[in-house]
Amino acid sequence: MRPFDYIRADSAEAATRQVADGGIFIAGGTNLLDLMKLEVMAPEALIDINRLELNQIEETEDGGLRIGALVTNSDLANDTRVRRDWPVLSRALLAGASAQLRNKATTGGNLLQRTRCLYFYDRAMACNKREPGSGCAAREGFNRILAVLGTSEHCIATHPSDMAVAMRALGAKVETLKEDGETRQLTLDELYLLPGDRPDRETVLEVGELITGVVLPARVDGRQTYRKVRDRASYAFALVSVAGIVAMEDGRIARADLAFGGLAPKPWRDAQVEALLVGETPSEALFNKAADQLLAQARGFGDNDFKLLLARRTLVSVLTELTETRT
Amino acid sequence: MTEQFKMDAPATERRLDDMAQGLVGAPLDRPEGALKVTGTATYANEWQIEGMVHGVMVRAPGNSGRVVLSNREAVAKMPGVLSVIQDDRLLRNPAQGTANKAPVQGAQHATYLGQLIAIVVAESFEQARHAAQALKVTLENGEMVPVDPATAAVEPQEDQTLDQGNLDGAMSEAKHSVDVVYTTPSHSSSPMEPHASIASWEGEDLTLRASYQMLKYNRNELADSLRIHPDRVRIISPYVGGGFGSKLGLAPEAVAAAIAAKELGRPVSVALHRQQVYEATMRRSETRQRLRLAADSDGRLSGFGHDARVSNLPGETFAEPVLQASHFLYAGANRKMSLELARLHRLCAGSVRAPGEAVGVTVVENAMDELAHEVGIDPVELRLRNIPEKDPESVKDYSSRRFREALQSGAEIFGWAKRPGVKERRDGEWLIGYGMASAARINALMESQARVTLLPDGTARVETDMTDIGTGTYAILGQIAGDMLGLPRDKVDVILGDTNLPPAAGSGGSWGASSSGTSVYIACEAIRRQLADRLDVNEHDLMLKDARATYANQTKALTDVLQGDEIAKLGHVLPGETSDAVRQATFGAYFAEVAVHAASGETRVRRMHGSFAAGRILNAKTARSQCLGGMTFGIGMALTEELTFDPRDGHVVNHNLAEYHIPVNADVPQLTVELLEERDDWASPLQAKGIGELGICGAAAAITNAIYNATGVRVRNYPATLDKVIVGL
Amino acid sequence: MQTNVIINGTQRRLELDPRTTLLDALRHHLGLSGSKKGCDHGQCGACTVMVNGRRINACLTLACMHDGDEVTTIEGIGQPGNLSALQEAFVSEDGFQCGYCTPGQICSATAMLEEIRNEWPSHVTDDLVGGAELTNEEISERMSGNLCRCSAYPNIVEAIRKAAGKGA
């Protein structure tokens, strides 16, 4: 870990200025310090934002929730409103990491966690994300946990968050504050960049731009689930995950909001998959057609080829669960 | 003063059965428990020593070539940095268990990626860590070296070759046969405490506070590595945060700490980072195993073939002894076995819990399951029909062997009779299956010494350099001494883990308890004789209980017998003729119920039971815990554990606990264990055999056999991760 | 960098390199080596302590970020001769072998029982809105952030049930 200046921010505005020159915000720190110990990340300053008043969950006028960026994963998962009306989010959070990590990790930090690609983590290996232009050792290395969608020849990393997958299915928006005082809202689709030829750039956030919160839209009718498939029963990253919100009307699918983890450099959502489902009567054939659509552009890199089959099976299973008539 | 005992004849007297105190075998709590649950037991990197500084080791970024430290001077000038050391005495890789001498040394050349080639020492850990990361290491004149066991050059292990009868003939004539190839990946011991050493010198005398399993060997390994006399070296290791083989032999951090401490004249602490534990300590070799089983229409074996390929670094003689139990577990007149060692540039291969049987028995038990399905009989019945009367190769008798009882009792306890047919049972989206496997592990007695002192106040002290790596040594040595001397458990103080104490067998190979326990027993017997002399009775007529001696209708307090004296005896046990006179091994059986998700292929172990026979059980609580641990290793081996190597440079890709998946609590159901009552007179005067590793020797096969039962999918390449199951669903 | 932290009820003033983790501050600077370093990356749970009543990985937080916080380590939970109910149960149920993960397990379990009392659901809780029972499955899931290579998991579950007064 390189030496750094430690600065405790006492206002969001100050923090955005303090971070501008080679600094980085630290909240929970559970991923940042992990990477700093390995010098995969080596900021010159840490701007500690933990004292900012961004740890509230408030109801919005239109029936949604505004989640402060510093709300911990535990507090968000355990919020009674979230458990009742946005259960897919609680489920995703509870499926992630461990209780200890959830107690420290924050909403903003979770959105910005870095990939778990083992080549990104190893400074002896080529990685375009860590060191632009050095190459990608993962493509022809051991790539079992890596992406099959949204990759580029420069990077096949996945985004590891469970929470963000649920938020993407829920249509959440990220609120930010820029150094010049301007605020903006971004969908998760807008927030994240695909690797392309600049895998080191993971989001559209500008230097000094601080995530201040996430807004969930009002609850919608339907069933919600988060299915996480992983190597261990607990405390493991997703190989594939599906966040699903499905509503039925008269035996037909009226809503199918679906997001996927473990497959891509960002929480994945495919409007065409959902369009294909809505208005239709549930059937295994239909679900497989949805999977065909989801995976139309997917490609594996050897060790991770199984993710195509796993994603298909998991999607079909989740859709079956969410559309079946309960007795 | 020294009582020497050589195990040349069966110990039929079974004296521990007659002792009145009643400690041996009882499920007593660990005496050090209160220290461990309060965080006050002191592990290696927790000694607070005046003036101590911190060292962090540096890895080679490639697998071949001359090491160049290009910015060494600049790093040496970084804040807090005291020294950057690249020394020819640094270890290339750890010593193998019981090596007793230095392993290959040298930091000038890289042999595998991750090799620790330098150490940076600084005033603080934070300074040392950063400086170590800042050190630029390049490799010059590297060559293309083999890293893949499938294509690397191999060396046949001639001494492991067996050709008895005609296996090929038996295979072609057999009514039923199985000829299958399985692979198991490399495993990591992954103890929770990373390797750590604190070295401090007083003149020419070195004290190392460290985390090792076999101190008498480690002391000689350290002395040889430093080219000093062993008398100059003391190793202290009272608490070891898990070993599982990875701390059998001296590892790189110990030598680095000693060299740095000498150079700086200050105590130096070096703790390996978890990544370094994965990259530069020990791995279990991956294996490729071909099993050939020939059977008649009833499933009786006429042939048994087992051929394996394992790997190791150039210069290392250790070859995972895959065939070890194959020689004696099952019948079959026609037998063929071979082992070959591939030479490659991955980190060193050595002992990981139950070297040999952990992977060897597992694959045998998979093949037996395949044969049971071929023959169409109950897999338990197949095993029962193939328990040989005598060792099928040496024709020696077995010592105690409650193998049949373990199979039958385990089946009964588990409810094996209610097993479903293949792909027959379903619970919602989960496919349910049962599987079973046998357990077998060789048994050994090793030289070991302990001093027992009966003190004038009627308490006793047991001293030996034996270690307790979680195995229960503190508990069982106190129980043995307490029984022999007639003292309540809390009147016996057990002091371990210091090479200033009599040298013990060490914790490894499952021999620790019976070997060090016997040395204590021998010393106590001598003390008993001396007490009997004082009372002028025959030692066998002396009953000791609750610190009182009863003899010839009299009773007397031990303190009165001692009259202010202390009696100290050194017990010294040596293996003898019983080691080779009979086939000694431990046996058991595992039963597992799994649920496999029909969509994802994820497997969860729902229930698992083990019945084991390992001679006398010295402490039913700690022995059971050892079995729980072994079975859990089996769960990991079956489902998740695999060191993955980059196909291009052979480095360990998943070098952390997030991606090397040892089981978590949620992976492990409430396992059940049955310990069968047994006495093995050939094993030791305690009639005890080793139990530390038996729990893993075949366990994984019970689970993968259950996956087959649930799904009809045979995963022949361990571990049975969902990607391998899902393709068959 | 100066930081004031209340550790096991006592105010401690620390003057540390800002890079010092809370774990290293405890182990190297405060003589509290009960909290263990197993991986240093939040992947094993051996360093679990409670900060303001909540369990966290002390290895993944900087000491300087905890000015004014209350930290409870294993040393604050009980001492030899004065064991907490959980510590006693870990001894009697053999909820450990080598003992290295044990302080983390016990800190974690102490906080976990409080989480159940506060009706926090877990990944395996069927009904997110109702509370959770202290079943084996719930304990195992909630304790999965604490690895134990000796694999005392079944005994850890028993110890926690026993301490919680809900033994089978």
JSON list of N, CA, C and O in Angstrom, two decimals, chain C residues 88-119:
[
{"chain": "C", "resi": 88, "resn": "GLU", "atom": "N", "xyz": [-17.91, -20.39, 26.48]},
{"chain": "C", "resi": 88, "resn": "GLU", "atom": "CA", "xyz": [-18.05, -21.66, 27.21]},
{"chain": "C", "resi": 88, "resn": "GLU", "atom": "C", "xyz": [-18.58, -22.75, 26.31]},
{"chain": "C", "resi": 88, "resn": "GLU", "atom": "O", "xyz": [-18.12, -23.89, 26.33]},
{"chain": "C", "resi": 89, "resn": "ALA", "atom": "N", "xyz": [-19.57, -22.38, 25.51]},
{"chain": "C", "resi": 89, "resn": "ALA", "atom": "CA", "xyz": [-20.17, -23.38, 24.63]},
{"chain": "C", "resi": 89, "resn": "ALA", "atom": "C", "xyz": [-19.19, -23.82, 23.55]},
{"chain": "C", "resi": 89, "resn": "ALA", "atom": "O", "xyz": [-19.18, -24.99, 23.15]},
{"chain": "C", "resi": 90, "resn": "PHE", "atom": "N", "xyz": [-18.38, -22.91, 23.06]},
{"chain": "C", "resi": 90, "resn": "PHE", "atom": "CA", "xyz": [-17.35, -23.31, 22.08]},
{"chain": "C", "resi": 90, "resn": "PHE", "atom": "C", "xyz": [-16.39, -24.33, 22.71]},
{"chain": "C", "resi": 90, "resn": "PHE", "atom": "O", "xyz": [-15.95, -25.26, 22.05]},
{"chain": "C", "resi": 91, "resn": "VAL", "atom": "N", "xyz": [-16.05, -24.14, 23.98]},
{"chain": "C", "resi": 91, "resn": "VAL", "atom": "CA", "xyz": [-15.16, -25.11, 24.63]},
{"chain": "C", "resi": 91, "resn": "VAL", "atom": "C", "xyz": [-15.87, -26.45, 24.80]},
{"chain": "C", "resi": 91, "resn": "VAL", "atom": "O", "xyz": [-15.35, -27.50, 24.42]},
{"chain": "C", "resi": 92, "resn": "SER", "atom": "N", "xyz": [-17.08, -26.44, 25.32]},
{"chain": "C", "resi": 92, "resn": "SER", "atom": "CA", "xyz": [-17.73, -27.71, 25.64]},
{"chain": "C", "resi": 92, "resn": "SER", "atom": "C", "xyz": [-18.16, -28.47, 24.40]},
{"chain": "C", "resi": 92, "resn": "SER", "atom": "O", "xyz": [-18.19, -29.69, 24.39]},
{"chain": "C", "resi": 93, "resn": "GLU", "atom": "N", "xyz": [-18.49, -27.76, 23.32]},
{"chain": "C", "resi": 93, "resn": "GLU", "atom": "CA", "xyz": [-18.91, -28.43, 22.08]},
{"chain": "C", "resi": 93, "resn": "GLU", "atom": "C", "xyz": [-17.74, -28.65, 21.13]},
{"chain": "C", "resi": 93, "resn": "GLU", "atom": "O", "xyz": [-17.93, -29.11, 20.01]},
{"chain": "C", "resi": 94, "resn": "ASP", "atom": "N", "xyz": [-16.54, -28.28, 21.54]},
{"chain": "C", "resi": 94, "resn": "ASP", "atom": "CA", "xyz": [-15.35, -28.40, 20.69]},
{"chain": "C", "resi": 94, "resn": "ASP", "atom": "C", "xyz": [-15.57, -27.65, 19.36]},
{"chain": "C", "resi": 94, "resn": "ASP", "atom": "O", "xyz": [-15.35, -28.21, 18.28]},
{"chain": "C", "resi": 95, "resn": "GLY", "atom": "N", "xyz": [-15.97, -26.41, 19.49]},
{"chain": "C", "resi": 95, "resn": "GLY", "atom": "CA", "xyz": [-16.26, -25.60, 18.31]},
{"chain": "C", "resi": 95, "resn": "GLY", "atom": "C", "xyz": [-15.02, -25.02, 17.66]},
{"chain": "C", "resi": 95, "resn": "GLY", "atom": "O", "xyz": [-15.06, -23.94, 17.06]},
{"chain": "C", "resi": 96, "resn": "PHE", "atom": "N", "xyz": [-13.91, -25.72, 17.80]},
{"chain": "C", "resi": 96, "resn": "PHE", "atom": "CA", "xyz": [-12.64, -25.28, 17.21]},
{"chain": "C", "resi": 96, "resn": "PHE", "atom": "C", "xyz": [-11.68, -26.43, 17.33]},
{"chain": "C", "resi": 96, "resn": "PHE", "atom": "O", "xyz": [-11.92, -27.38, 18.09]},
{"chain": "C", "resi": 97, "resn": "GLN", "atom": "N", "xyz": [-10.59, -26.36, 16.60]},
{"chain": "C", "resi": 97, "resn": "GLN", "atom": "CA", "xyz": [-9.49, -27.29, 16.83]},
{"chain": "C", "resi": 97, "resn": "GLN", "atom": "C", "xyz": [-8.20, -26.49, 17.01]},
{"chain": "C", "resi": 97, "resn": "GLN", "atom": "O", "xyz": [-7.73, -26.33, 18.12]},
{"chain": "C", "resi": 98, "resn": "CYS", "atom": "N", "xyz": [-7.67, -25.95, 15.89]},
{"chain": "C", "resi": 98, "resn": "CYS", "atom": "CA", "xyz": [-6.42, -25.20, 16.04]},
{"chain": "C", "resi": 98, "resn": "CYS", "atom": "C", "xyz": [-6.65, -23.91, 16.81]},
{"chain": "C", "resi": 98, "resn": "CYS", "atom": "O", "xyz": [-5.73, -23.38, 17.42]},
{"chain": "C", "resi": 99, "resn": "GLY", "atom": "N", "xyz": [-7.86, -23.37, 16.75]},
{"chain": "C", "resi": 99, "resn": "GLY", "atom": "CA", "xyz": [-8.19, -22.19, 17.53]},
{"chain": "C", "resi": 99, "resn": "GLY", "atom": "C", "xyz": [-7.93, -20.87, 16.84]},
{"chain": "C", "resi": 99, "resn": "GLY", "atom": "O", "xyz": [-8.24, -19.81, 17.39]},
{"chain": "C", "resi": 100, "resn": "TYR", "atom": "N", "xyz": [-7.39, -20.91, 15.63]},
{"chain": "C", "resi": 100, "resn": "TYR", "atom": "CA", "xyz": [-6.99, -19.65, 15.00]},
{"chain": "C", "resi": 100, "resn": "TYR", "atom": "C", "xyz": [-8.19, -18.83, 14.52]},
{"chain": "C", "resi": 100, "resn": "TYR", "atom": "O", "xyz": [-8.18, -17.61, 14.62]},
{"chain": "C", "resi": 101, "resn": "CYS", "atom": "N", "xyz": [-9.20, -19.49, 14.01]},
{"chain": "C", "resi": 101, "resn": "CYS", "atom": "CA", "xyz": [-10.37, -18.74, 13.52]},
{"chain": "C", "resi": 101, "resn": "CYS", "atom": "C", "xyz": [-11.33, -18.42, 14.66]},
{"chain": "C", "resi": 101, "resn": "CYS", "atom": "O", "xyz": [-12.30, -17.71, 14.47]},
{"chain": "C", "resi": 102, "resn": "THR", "atom": "N", "xyz": [-11.07, -19.00, 15.84]},
{"chain": "C", "resi": 102, "resn": "THR", "atom": "CA", "xyz": [-12.05, -19.03, 16.91]},
{"chain": "C", "resi": 102, "resn": "THR", "atom": "C", "xyz": [-12.46, -17.65, 17.45]},
{"chain": "C", "resi": 102, "resn": "THR", "atom": "O", "xyz": [-13.65, -17.38, 17.59]},
{"chain": "C", "resi": 103, "resn": "PRO", "atom": "N", "xyz": [-11.51, -16.77, 17.74]},
{"chain": "C", "resi": 103, "resn": "PRO", "atom": "CA", "xyz": [-11.94, -15.45, 18.20]},
{"chain": "C", "resi": 103, "resn": "PRO", "atom": "C", "xyz": [-12.87, -14.75, 17.19]},
{"chain": "C", "resi": 103, "resn": "PRO", "atom": "O", "xyz": [-13.87, -14.14, 17.58]},
{"chain": "C", "resi": 104, "resn": "GLY", "atom": "N", "xyz": [-12.55, -14.89, 15.92]},
{"chain": "C", "resi": 104, "resn": "GLY", "atom": "CA", "xyz": [-13.41, -14.31, 14.89]},
{"chain": "C", "resi": 104, "resn": "GLY", "atom": "C", "xyz": [-14.77, -14.97, 14.87]},
{"chain": "C", "resi": 104, "resn": "GLY", "atom": "O", "xyz": [-15.80, -14.29, 14.72]},
{"chain": "C", "resi": 105, "resn": "GLN", "atom": "N", "xyz": [-14.79, -16.27, 15.04]},
{"chain": "C", "resi": 105, "resn": "GLN", "atom": "CA", "xyz": [-16.08, -16.99, 15.07]},
{"chain": "C", "resi": 105, "resn": "GLN", "atom": "C", "xyz": [-16.94, -16.48, 16.22]},
{"chain": "C", "resi": 105, "resn": "GLN", "atom": "O", "xyz": [-18.14, -16.26, 16.09]},
{"chain": "C", "resi": 106, "resn": "ILE", "atom": "N", "xyz": [-16.29, -16.30, 17.37]},
{"chain": "C", "resi": 106, "resn": "ILE", "atom": "CA", "xyz": [-17.06, -15.93, 18.56]},
{"chain": "C", "resi": 106, "resn": "ILE", "atom": "C", "xyz": [-17.53, -14.47, 18.49]},
{"chain": "C", "resi": 106, "resn": "ILE", "atom": "O", "xyz": [-18.67, -14.16, 18.83]},
{"chain": "C", "resi": 107, "resn": "CYS", "atom": "N", "xyz": [-16.66, -13.58, 18.00]},
{"chain": "C", "resi": 107, "resn": "CYS", "atom": "CA", "xyz": [-17.12, -12.20, 17.81]},
{"chain": "C", "resi": 107, "resn": "CYS", "atom": "C", "xyz": [-18.28, -12.18, 16.81]},
{"chain": "C", "resi": 107, "resn": "CYS", "atom": "O", "xyz": [-19.28, -11.48, 17.01]},
{"chain": "C", "resi": 108, "resn": "SER", "atom": "N", "xyz": [-18.12, -12.96, 15.77]},
{"chain": "C", "resi": 108, "resn": "SER", "atom": "CA", "xyz": [-19.14, -12.99, 14.73]},
{"chain": "C", "resi": 108, "resn": "SER", "atom": "C", "xyz": [-20.45, -13.54, 15.29]},
{"chain": "C", "resi": 108, "resn": "SER", "atom": "O", "xyz": [-21.53, -12.98, 15.07]},
{"chain": "C", "resi": 109, "resn": "ALA", "atom": "N", "xyz": [-20.36, -14.63, 16.04]},
{"chain": "C", "resi": 109, "resn": "ALA", "atom": "CA", "xyz": [-21.56, -15.26, 16.58]},
{"chain": "C", "resi": 109, "resn": "ALA", "atom": "C", "xyz": [-22.24, -14.34, 17.61]},
{"chain": "C", "resi": 109, "resn": "ALA", "atom": "O", "xyz": [-23.47, -14.29, 17.69]},
{"chain": "C", "resi": 110, "resn": "THR", "atom": "N", "xyz": [-21.44, -13.63, 18.38]},
{"chain": "C", "resi": 110, "resn": "THR", "atom": "CA", "xyz": [-22.00, -12.70, 19.36]},
{"chain": "C", "resi": 110, "resn": "THR", "atom": "C", "xyz": [-22.87, -11.66, 18.66]},
{"chain": "C", "resi": 110, "resn": "THR", "atom": "O", "xyz": [-24.01, -11.39, 19.06]},
{"chain": "C", "resi": 111, "resn": "ALA", "atom": "N", "xyz": [-22.34, -11.11, 17.59]},
{"chain": "C", "resi": 111, "resn": "ALA", "atom": "CA", "xyz": [-23.10, -10.10, 16.83]},
{"chain": "C", "resi": 111, "resn": "ALA", "atom": "C", "xyz": [-24.26, -10.75, 16.08]},
{"chain": "C", "resi": 111, "resn": "ALA", "atom": "O", "xyz": [-25.34, -10.16, 15.96]},
{"chain": "C", "resi": 112, "resn": "MET", "atom": "N", "xyz": [-24.04, -11.94, 15.60]},
{"chain": "C", "resi": 112, "resn": "MET", "atom": "CA", "xyz": [-25.06, -12.63, 14.82]},
{"chain": "C", "resi": 112, "resn": "MET", "atom": "C", "xyz": [-26.32, -12.87, 15.65]},
{"chain": "C", "resi": 112, "resn": "MET", "atom": "O", "xyz": [-27.44, -12.69, 15.17]},
{"chain": "C", "resi": 113, "resn": "LEU", "atom": "N", "xyz": [-26.14, -13.26, 16.90]},
{"chain": "C", "resi": 113, "resn": "LEU", "atom": "CA", "xyz": [-27.31, -13.52, 17.75]},
{"chain": "C", "resi": 113, "resn": "LEU", "atom": "C", "xyz": [-28.11, -12.23, 17.95]},
{"chain": "C", "resi": 113, "resn": "LEU", "atom": "O", "xyz": [-29.33, -12.25, 18.00]},
{"chain": "C", "resi": 114, "resn": "GLU", "atom": "N", "xyz": [-27.40, -11.13, 18.01]},
{"chain": "C", "resi": 114, "resn": "GLU", "atom": "CA", "xyz": [-28.07, -9.84, 18.13]},
{"chain": "C", "resi": 114, "resn": "GLU", "atom": "C", "xyz": [-28.84, -9.53, 16.84]},
{"chain": "C", "resi": 114, "resn": "GLU", "atom": "O", "xyz": [-29.96, -9.00, 16.87]},
{"chain": "C", "resi": 115, "resn": "GLU", "atom": "N", "xyz": [-28.26, -9.87, 15.71]},
{"chain": "C", "resi": 115, "resn": "GLU", "atom": "CA", "xyz": [-28.94, -9.63, 14.42]},
{"chain": "C", "resi": 115, "resn": "GLU", "atom": "C", "xyz": [-30.24, -10.43, 14.34]},
{"chain": "C", "resi": 115, "resn": "GLU", "atom": "O", "xyz": [-31.26, -9.94, 13.84]},
{"chain": "C", "resi": 116, "resn": "ILE", "atom": "N", "xyz": [-30.19, -11.65, 14.84]},
{"chain": "C", "resi": 116, "resn": "ILE", "atom": "CA", "xyz": [-31.42, -12.46, 14.83]},
{"chain": "C", "resi": 116, "resn": "ILE", "atom": "C", "xyz": [-32.45, -11.85, 15.76]},
{"chain": "C", "resi": 116, "resn": "ILE", "atom": "O", "xyz": [-33.64, -11.78, 15.43]},
{"chain": "C", "resi": 117, "resn": "ARG", "atom": "N", "xyz": [-32.00, -11.39, 16.90]},
{"chain": "C", "resi": 117, "resn": "ARG", "atom": "CA", "xyz": [-32.94, -10.74, 17.84]},
{"chain": "C", "resi": 117, "resn": "ARG", "atom": "C", "xyz": [-33.58, -9.52, 17.19]},
{"chain": "C", "resi": 117, "resn": "ARG", "atom": "O", "xyz": [-34.74, -9.21, 17.43]},
{"chain": "C", "resi": 118, "resn": "ASN", "atom": "N", "xyz": [-32.80, -8.86, 16.35]},
{"chain": "C", "resi": 118, "resn": "ASN", "atom": "CA", "xyz": [-33.34, -7.67, 15.66]},
{"chain": "C", "resi": 118, "resn": "ASN", "atom": "C", "xyz": [-34.11, -8.04, 14.39]},
{"chain": "C", "resi": 118, "resn": "ASN", "atom": "O", "xyz": [-34.44, -7.17, 13.60]},
{"chain": "C", "resi": 119, "resn": "GLU", "atom": "N", "xyz": [-34.35, -9.33, 14.22]},
{"chain": "C", "resi": 119, "resn": "GLU", "atom": "CA", "xyz": [-35.16, -9.83, 13.11]},
{"chain": "C", "resi": 119, "resn": "GLU", "atom": "C", "xyz": [-34.58, -9.53, 11.75]},
{"chain": "C", "resi": 119, "resn": "GLU", "atom": "O", "xyz": [-35.30, -9.32, 10.78]}
]
